[in-house]
CSV table of C-alpha atoms in Angstrom, one decimal:
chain,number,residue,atom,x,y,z
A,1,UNK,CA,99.1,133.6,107.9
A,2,UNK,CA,96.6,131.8,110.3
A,3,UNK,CA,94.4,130.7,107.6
A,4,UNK,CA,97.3,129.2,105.9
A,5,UNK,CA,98.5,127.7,108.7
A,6,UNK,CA,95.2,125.8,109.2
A,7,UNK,CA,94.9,124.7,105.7
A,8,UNK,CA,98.6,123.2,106.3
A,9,UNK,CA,97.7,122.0,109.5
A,10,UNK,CA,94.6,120.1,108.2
A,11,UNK,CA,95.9,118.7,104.8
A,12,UNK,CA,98.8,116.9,106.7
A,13,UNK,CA,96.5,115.8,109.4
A,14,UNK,CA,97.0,112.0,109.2
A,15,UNK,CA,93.3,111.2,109.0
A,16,UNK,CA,93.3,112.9,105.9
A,17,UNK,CA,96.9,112.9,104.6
A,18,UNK,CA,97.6,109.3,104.9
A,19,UNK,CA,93.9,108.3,103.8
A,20,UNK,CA,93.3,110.3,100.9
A,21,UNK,CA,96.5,111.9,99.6
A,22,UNK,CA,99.5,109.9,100.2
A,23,UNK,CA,99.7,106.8,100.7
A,24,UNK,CA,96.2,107.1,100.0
A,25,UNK,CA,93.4,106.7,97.5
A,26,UNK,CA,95.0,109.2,95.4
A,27,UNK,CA,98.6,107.7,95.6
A,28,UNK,CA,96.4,104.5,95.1
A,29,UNK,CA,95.2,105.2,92.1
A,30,UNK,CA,98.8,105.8,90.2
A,31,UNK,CA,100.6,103.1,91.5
A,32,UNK,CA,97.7,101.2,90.3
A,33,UNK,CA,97.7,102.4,86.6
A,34,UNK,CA,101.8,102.4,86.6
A,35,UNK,CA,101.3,98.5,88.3
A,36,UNK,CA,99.3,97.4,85.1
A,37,UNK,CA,101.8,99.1,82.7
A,38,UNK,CA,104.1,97.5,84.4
A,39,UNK,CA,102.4,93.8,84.3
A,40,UNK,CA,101.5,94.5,80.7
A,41,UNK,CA,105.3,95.0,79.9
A,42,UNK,CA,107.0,92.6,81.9
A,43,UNK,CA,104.6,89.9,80.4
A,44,UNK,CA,105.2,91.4,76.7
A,45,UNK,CA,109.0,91.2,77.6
A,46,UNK,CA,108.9,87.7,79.4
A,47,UNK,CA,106.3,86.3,76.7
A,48,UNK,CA,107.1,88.6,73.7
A,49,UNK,CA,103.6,90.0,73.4
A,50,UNK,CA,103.5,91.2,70.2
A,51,UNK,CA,100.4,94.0,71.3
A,52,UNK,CA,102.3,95.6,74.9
A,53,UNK,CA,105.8,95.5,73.4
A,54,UNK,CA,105.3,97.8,70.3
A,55,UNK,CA,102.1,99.3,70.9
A,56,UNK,CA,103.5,102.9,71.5
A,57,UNK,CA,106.4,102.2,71.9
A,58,UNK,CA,108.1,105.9,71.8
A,59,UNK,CA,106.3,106.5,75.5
A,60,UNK,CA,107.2,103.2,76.8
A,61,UNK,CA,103.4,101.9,76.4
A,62,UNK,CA,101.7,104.8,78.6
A,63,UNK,CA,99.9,105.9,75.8
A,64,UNK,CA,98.6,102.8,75.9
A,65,UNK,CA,97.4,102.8,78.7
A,66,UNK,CA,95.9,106.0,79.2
A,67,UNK,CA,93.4,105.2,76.0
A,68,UNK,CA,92.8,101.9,77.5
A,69,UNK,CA,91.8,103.9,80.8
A,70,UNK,CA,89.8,106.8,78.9
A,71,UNK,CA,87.9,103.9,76.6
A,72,UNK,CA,86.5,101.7,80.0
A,73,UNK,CA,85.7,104.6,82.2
A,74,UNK,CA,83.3,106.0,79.3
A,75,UNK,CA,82.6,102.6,77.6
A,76,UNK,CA,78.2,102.5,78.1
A,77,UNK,CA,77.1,100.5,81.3
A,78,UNK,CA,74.9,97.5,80.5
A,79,UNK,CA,72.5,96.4,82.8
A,80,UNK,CA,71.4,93.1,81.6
A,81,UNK,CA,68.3,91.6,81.8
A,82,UNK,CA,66.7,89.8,84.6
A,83,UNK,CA,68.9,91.6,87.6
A,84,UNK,CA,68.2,93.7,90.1
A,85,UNK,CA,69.7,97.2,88.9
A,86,UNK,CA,70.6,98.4,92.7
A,87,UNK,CA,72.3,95.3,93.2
A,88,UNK,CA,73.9,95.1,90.2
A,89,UNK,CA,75.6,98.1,90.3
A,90,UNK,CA,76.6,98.3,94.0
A,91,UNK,CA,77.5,94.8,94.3
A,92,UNK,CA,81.3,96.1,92.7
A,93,UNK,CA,81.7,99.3,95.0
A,94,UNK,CA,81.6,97.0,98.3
A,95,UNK,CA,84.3,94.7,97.2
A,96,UNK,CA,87.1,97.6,96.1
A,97,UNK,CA,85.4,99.7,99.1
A,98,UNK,CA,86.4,97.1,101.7
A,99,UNK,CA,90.0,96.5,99.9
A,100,UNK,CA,90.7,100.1,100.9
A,101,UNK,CA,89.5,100.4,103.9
A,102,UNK,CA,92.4,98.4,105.7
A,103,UNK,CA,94.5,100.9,104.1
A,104,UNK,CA,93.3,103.7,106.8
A,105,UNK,CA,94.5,101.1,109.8
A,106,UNK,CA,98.1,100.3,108.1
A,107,UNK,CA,100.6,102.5,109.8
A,108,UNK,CA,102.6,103.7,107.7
A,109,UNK,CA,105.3,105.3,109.6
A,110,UNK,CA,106.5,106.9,113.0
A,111,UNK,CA,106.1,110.0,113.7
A,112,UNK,CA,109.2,112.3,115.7
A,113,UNK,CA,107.9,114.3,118.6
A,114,UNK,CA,109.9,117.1,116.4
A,115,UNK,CA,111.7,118.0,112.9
A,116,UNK,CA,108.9,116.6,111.1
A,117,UNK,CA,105.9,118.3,109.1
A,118,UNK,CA,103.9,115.4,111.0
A,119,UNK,CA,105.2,116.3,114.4
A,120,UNK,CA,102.4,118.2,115.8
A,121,UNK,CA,100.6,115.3,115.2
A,122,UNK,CA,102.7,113.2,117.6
A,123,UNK,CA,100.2,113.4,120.6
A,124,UNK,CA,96.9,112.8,118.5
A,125,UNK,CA,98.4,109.9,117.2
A,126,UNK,CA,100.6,108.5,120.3
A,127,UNK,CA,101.1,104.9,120.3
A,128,UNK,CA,102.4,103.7,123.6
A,129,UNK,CA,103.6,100.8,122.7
A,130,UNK,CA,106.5,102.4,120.9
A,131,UNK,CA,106.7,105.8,122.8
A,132,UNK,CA,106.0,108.0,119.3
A,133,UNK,CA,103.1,108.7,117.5
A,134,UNK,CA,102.2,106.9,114.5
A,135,UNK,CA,101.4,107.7,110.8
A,136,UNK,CA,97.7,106.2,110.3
A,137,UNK,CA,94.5,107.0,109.2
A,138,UNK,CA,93.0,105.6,112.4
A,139,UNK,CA,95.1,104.7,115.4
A,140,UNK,CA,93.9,101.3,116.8
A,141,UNK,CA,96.8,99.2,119.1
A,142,UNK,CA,95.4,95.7,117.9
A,143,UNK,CA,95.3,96.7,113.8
A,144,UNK,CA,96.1,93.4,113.0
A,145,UNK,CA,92.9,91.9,113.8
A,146,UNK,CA,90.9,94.8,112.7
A,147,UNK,CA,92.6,94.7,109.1
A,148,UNK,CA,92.6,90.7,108.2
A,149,UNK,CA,88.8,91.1,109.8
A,150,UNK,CA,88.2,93.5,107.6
A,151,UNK,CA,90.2,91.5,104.4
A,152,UNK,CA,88.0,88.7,105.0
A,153,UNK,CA,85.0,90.5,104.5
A,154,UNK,CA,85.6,90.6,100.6
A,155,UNK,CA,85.1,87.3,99.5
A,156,UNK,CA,81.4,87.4,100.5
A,157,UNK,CA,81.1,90.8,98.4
A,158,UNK,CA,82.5,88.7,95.5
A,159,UNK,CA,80.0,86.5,95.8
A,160,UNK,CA,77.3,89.0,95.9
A,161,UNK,CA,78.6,90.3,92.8
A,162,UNK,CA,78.7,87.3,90.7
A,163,UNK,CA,75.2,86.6,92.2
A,164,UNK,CA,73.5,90.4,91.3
A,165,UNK,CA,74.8,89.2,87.7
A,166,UNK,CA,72.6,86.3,87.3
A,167,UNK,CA,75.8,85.0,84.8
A,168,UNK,CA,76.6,81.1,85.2
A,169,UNK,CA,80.5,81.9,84.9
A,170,UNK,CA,80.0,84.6,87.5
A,171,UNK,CA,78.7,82.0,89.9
A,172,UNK,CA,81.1,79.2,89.1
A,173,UNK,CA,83.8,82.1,89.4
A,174,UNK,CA,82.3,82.8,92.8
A,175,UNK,CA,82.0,79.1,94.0
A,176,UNK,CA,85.8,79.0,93.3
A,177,UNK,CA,86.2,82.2,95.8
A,178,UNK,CA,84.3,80.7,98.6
A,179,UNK,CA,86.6,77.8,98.0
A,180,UNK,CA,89.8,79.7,97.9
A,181,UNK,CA,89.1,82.2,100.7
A,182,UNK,CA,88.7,78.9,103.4
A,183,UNK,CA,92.3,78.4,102.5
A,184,UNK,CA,93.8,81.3,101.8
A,185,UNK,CA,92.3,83.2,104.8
A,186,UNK,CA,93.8,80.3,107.5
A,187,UNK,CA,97.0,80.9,106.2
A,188,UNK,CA,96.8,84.7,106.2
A,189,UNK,CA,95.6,84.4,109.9
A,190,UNK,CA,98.0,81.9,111.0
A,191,UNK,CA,100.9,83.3,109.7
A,192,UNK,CA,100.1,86.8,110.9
A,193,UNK,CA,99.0,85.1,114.4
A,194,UNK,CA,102.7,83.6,114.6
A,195,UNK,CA,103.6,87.4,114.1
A,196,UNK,CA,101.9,88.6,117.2
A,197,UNK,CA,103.0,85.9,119.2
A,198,UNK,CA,106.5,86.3,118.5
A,199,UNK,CA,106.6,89.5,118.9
A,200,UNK,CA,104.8,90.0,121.6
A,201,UNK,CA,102.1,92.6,120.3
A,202,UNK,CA,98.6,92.9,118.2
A,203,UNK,CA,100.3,96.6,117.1
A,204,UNK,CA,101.8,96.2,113.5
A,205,UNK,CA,104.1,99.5,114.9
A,206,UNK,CA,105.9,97.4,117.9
A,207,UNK,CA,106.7,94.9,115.2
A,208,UNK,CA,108.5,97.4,113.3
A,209,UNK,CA,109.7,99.6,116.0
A,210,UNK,CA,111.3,96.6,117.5
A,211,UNK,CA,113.9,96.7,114.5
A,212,UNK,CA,114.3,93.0,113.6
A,213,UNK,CA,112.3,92.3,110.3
A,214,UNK,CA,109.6,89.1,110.5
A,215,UNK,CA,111.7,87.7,107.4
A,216,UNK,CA,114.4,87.2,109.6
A,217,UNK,CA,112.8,86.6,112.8
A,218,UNK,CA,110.6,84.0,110.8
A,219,UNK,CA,111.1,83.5,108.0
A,220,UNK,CA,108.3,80.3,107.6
A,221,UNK,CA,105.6,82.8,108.6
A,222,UNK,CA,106.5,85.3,105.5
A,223,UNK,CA,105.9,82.2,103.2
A,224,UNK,CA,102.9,81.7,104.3
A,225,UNK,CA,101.9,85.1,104.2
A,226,UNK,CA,103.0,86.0,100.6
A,227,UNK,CA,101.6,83.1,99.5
A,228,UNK,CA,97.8,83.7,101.3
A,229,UNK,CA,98.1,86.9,99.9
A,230,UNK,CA,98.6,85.4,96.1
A,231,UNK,CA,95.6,83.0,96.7
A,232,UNK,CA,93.6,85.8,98.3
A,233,UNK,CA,94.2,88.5,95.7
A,234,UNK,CA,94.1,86.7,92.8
A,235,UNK,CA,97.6,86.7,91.6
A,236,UNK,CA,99.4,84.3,89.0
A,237,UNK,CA,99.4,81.4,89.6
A,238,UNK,CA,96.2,81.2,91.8
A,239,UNK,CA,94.1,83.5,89.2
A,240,UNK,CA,91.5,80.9,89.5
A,241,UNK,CA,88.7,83.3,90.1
A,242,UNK,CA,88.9,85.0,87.2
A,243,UNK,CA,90.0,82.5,85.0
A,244,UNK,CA,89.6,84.0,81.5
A,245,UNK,CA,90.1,81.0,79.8
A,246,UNK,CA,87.8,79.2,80.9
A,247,UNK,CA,85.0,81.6,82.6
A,248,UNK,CA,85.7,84.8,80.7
A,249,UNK,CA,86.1,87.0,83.6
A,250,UNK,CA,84.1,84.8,86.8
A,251,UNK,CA,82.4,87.4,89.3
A,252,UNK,CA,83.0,90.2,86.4
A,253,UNK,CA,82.0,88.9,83.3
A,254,UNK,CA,78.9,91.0,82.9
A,255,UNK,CA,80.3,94.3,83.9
A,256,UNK,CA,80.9,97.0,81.2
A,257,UNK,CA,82.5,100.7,81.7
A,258,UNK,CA,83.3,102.1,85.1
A,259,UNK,CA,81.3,99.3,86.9
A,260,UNK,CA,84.2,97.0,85.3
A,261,UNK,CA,86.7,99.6,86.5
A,262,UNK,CA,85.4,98.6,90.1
A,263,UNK,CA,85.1,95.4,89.6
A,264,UNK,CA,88.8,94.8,88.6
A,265,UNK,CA,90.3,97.4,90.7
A,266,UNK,CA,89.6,96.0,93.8
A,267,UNK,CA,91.9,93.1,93.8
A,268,UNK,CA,94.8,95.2,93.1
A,269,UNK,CA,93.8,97.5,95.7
A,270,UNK,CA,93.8,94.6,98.4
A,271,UNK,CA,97.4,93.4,96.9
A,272,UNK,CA,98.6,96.9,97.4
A,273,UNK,CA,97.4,97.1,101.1
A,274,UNK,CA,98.4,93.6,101.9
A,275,UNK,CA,101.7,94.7,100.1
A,276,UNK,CA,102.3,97.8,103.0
A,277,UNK,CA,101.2,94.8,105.4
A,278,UNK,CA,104.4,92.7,104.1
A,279,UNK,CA,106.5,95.7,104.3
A,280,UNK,CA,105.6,96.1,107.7
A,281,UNK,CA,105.7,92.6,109.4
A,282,UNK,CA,108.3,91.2,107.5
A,283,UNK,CA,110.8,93.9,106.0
A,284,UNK,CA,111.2,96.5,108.5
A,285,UNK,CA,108.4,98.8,107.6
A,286,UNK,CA,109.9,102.3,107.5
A,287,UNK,CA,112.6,102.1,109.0
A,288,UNK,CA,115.8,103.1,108.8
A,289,UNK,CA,113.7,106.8,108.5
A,290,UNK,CA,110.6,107.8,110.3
A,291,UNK,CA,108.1,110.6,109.3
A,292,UNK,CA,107.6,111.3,105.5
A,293,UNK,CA,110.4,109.9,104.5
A,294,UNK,CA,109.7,106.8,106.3
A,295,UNK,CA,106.7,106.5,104.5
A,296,UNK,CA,107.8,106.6,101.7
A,297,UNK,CA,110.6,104.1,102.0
A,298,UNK,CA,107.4,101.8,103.2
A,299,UNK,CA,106.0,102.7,100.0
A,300,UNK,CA,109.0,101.9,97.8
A,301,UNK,CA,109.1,98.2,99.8
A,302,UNK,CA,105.3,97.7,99.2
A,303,UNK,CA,105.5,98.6,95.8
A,304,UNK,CA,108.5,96.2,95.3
A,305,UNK,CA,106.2,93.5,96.5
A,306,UNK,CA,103.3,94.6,94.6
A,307,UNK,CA,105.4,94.6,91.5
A,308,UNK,CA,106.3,91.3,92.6
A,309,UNK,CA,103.3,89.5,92.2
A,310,UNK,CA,102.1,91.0,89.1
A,311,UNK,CA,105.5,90.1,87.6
A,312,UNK,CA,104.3,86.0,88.4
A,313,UNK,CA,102.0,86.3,85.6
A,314,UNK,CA,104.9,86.3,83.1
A,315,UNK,CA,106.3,83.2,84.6
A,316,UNK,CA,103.9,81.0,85.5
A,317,UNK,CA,100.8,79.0,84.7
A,318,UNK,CA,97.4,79.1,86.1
A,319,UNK,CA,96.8,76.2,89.1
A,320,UNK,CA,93.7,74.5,88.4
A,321,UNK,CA,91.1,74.9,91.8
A,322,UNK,CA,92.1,71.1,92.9
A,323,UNK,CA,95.5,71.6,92.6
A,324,UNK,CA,95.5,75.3,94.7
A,325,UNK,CA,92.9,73.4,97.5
A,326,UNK,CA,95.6,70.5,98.0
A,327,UNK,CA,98.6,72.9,98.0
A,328,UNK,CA,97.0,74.8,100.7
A,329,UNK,CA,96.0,72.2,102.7
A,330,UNK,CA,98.5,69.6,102.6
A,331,UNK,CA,101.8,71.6,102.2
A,332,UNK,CA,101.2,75.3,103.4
A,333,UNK,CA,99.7,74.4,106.2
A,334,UNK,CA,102.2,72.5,108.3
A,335,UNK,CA,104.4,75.0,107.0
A,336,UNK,CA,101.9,77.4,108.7
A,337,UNK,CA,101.6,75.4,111.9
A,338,UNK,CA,105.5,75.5,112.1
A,339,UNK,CA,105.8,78.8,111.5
A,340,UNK,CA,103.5,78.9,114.9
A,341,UNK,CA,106.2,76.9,116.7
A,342,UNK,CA,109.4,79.3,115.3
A,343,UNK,CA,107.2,82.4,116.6
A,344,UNK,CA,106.9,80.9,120.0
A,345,UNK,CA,110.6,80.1,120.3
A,346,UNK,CA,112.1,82.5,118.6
A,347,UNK,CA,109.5,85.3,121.2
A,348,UNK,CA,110.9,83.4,123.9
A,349,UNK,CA,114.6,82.9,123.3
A,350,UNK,CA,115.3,86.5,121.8
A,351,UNK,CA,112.3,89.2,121.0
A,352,UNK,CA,111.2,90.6,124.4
């Protein structure tokens, strides 16, 4: 009985639990295959796709999928000529490494001093800034810095990766990151920095725990946000990046197999954790519930916002790079800056 009260004690130990089983890499990992199956069908059902509407269409298109899935992950990897092999192949892992990563700093829910499978966890985990512990990888009371610092890092891996493949669209693709990020990263910042001053705190948990969402306390600042996080993650209509049309696949275009796996992967991977991000600043996180449950109502709002910006590619066009930069700089940011002013008001007037 002692043995299997370790084993039960360890595998909900938040380190591990919320990193790698839920809602970690592995919980990851479906909602990222059911988040393509779901883009694939909502475009085939916006666009009438001839290929995702019909293509197994007894199993709703899963079977689809899960060939698609078994066909890259064993597809040969080509190294092409004139690269450096080391490079080449760990130039993908860092990008979709360091898009996870800020997953381990999200809290993801509260955890109750009792009643809860988490509870004896409450101490370990003990935010003070709320009075309860917290369900996170890795407790820190300033995560938002940590986890934007740690966003921004992935642009520069992008560029190594379009660099290792020697590939003339890879590099323009990458130019057009570099671009991007400058914006998309001031808005990101800005909008979260309106957060904290509002409310008071650097501690994503106090923003929730305080019980009034960021969409309703600012409203401006969520725009901003949702739209960084397009820009930054590649989403319709910013997939500028990527650009098939006119650069194949930018930073990717050379990969073949798994290392193509990993070189797509990551950008869903950073919508997903800038998705729990959303949930958390701006639509109340887990509350009503706290514990498991919590986290998984956190999970069902991320999710909805994931599904969200996959869904844009069914209804609109690609920007062209010009016409991103200038909507950026000339529009979001003022709307950025004023979003600055609302936080300072609005933390002064009502959110103590």
């Amino acid at each position: 009985m002692d043995v299997l009260s370790a084993i039960r004690y360890y595998f909900f130990y938040p380190s591990f639990f919320a990193v790698i089983i839920f809602p970690g890499l592995i919980f990851t990992t479906i909602i990222l295959l059911l988040t393509i199956w779901f883009e694939r069908k909502a475009a085939a059902r916006v666009q009438m796709r001839y290929g995702p509407l019909y293509v197994s269409k007894r199993t709703g298109g899963i079977t689809q999928l899960i060939a698609d899935a078994i066909r890259l992950v064993f597809s040969e990897i080509i190294i092409p000529t004139g690269v450096n092999p080391t490079l080449y192949v760990l130039a993908p892992i860092f990008p979709i490494t360091f898009s996870f990563i800020p997953m381990a700093l999200i809290p993801f829910s509260a955890i109750p001093q009792s009643g809860s499978v988490l509870s004896p966890y409450f101490h370990f985990f003990y935010d003070p800034n709320i009075n309860s512990g917290i369900f996170v990888g890795y407790f820190l009371p300033y995560n938002m810095i940590l986890i934007l610092g740690l966003s921004s890092v992935v642009p520069v891996f992008i560029l190594l990766q379009a660099w290792a493949t020697n590939n003339r669209f890879a590099i323009v693709g990458a130019v057009r990151e570099a671009l991007l990020s400058v914006s998309y990263d001031v808005l990101l910042v800005m909008s979260v920095v309106a957060i904290a001053i509002e409310y008071h705190t650097l501690d994503i948990a106090k923003v929730v725990e305080s019980g009034i969402p960021g969409i309703v306390a600012n409203p401006l600042a969520a725009i901003v946000f949702l739209v960084g996080m397009l820009m930054g993650t590649g989403r319709f209509p910013f997939e500028i990046v990527e650009a098939e049309s006119e650069l194949v696949l930018g930073p990717s275009t050379e990969y073949s197999g798994f290392l193509f796996v990993l070189a797509m992967g990551g950008s869903y991977i950073s919508t997903f954790a800038l998705s729990f991000v959303f949930s958390d600043l701006f639509l109340g996180g887990w509350l009503p519930l706290n514990g498991l449950p919590g986290a998984l109502i956190n999970a069902i709002k991320a999710i909805i916002v994931l599904w969200f910006t996959v869904f844009l590619r069914s209804v609109y066009g690609r920007y062209r790079i010009d016409q991103a930069l200038r909507g950026s700089w000339k529009y979001l940011l003022p709307v950025a800056f004023a979003s600055l002013v609302l936080g300072l008001v609005v933390g002064w007037l009502w959110i103590k």
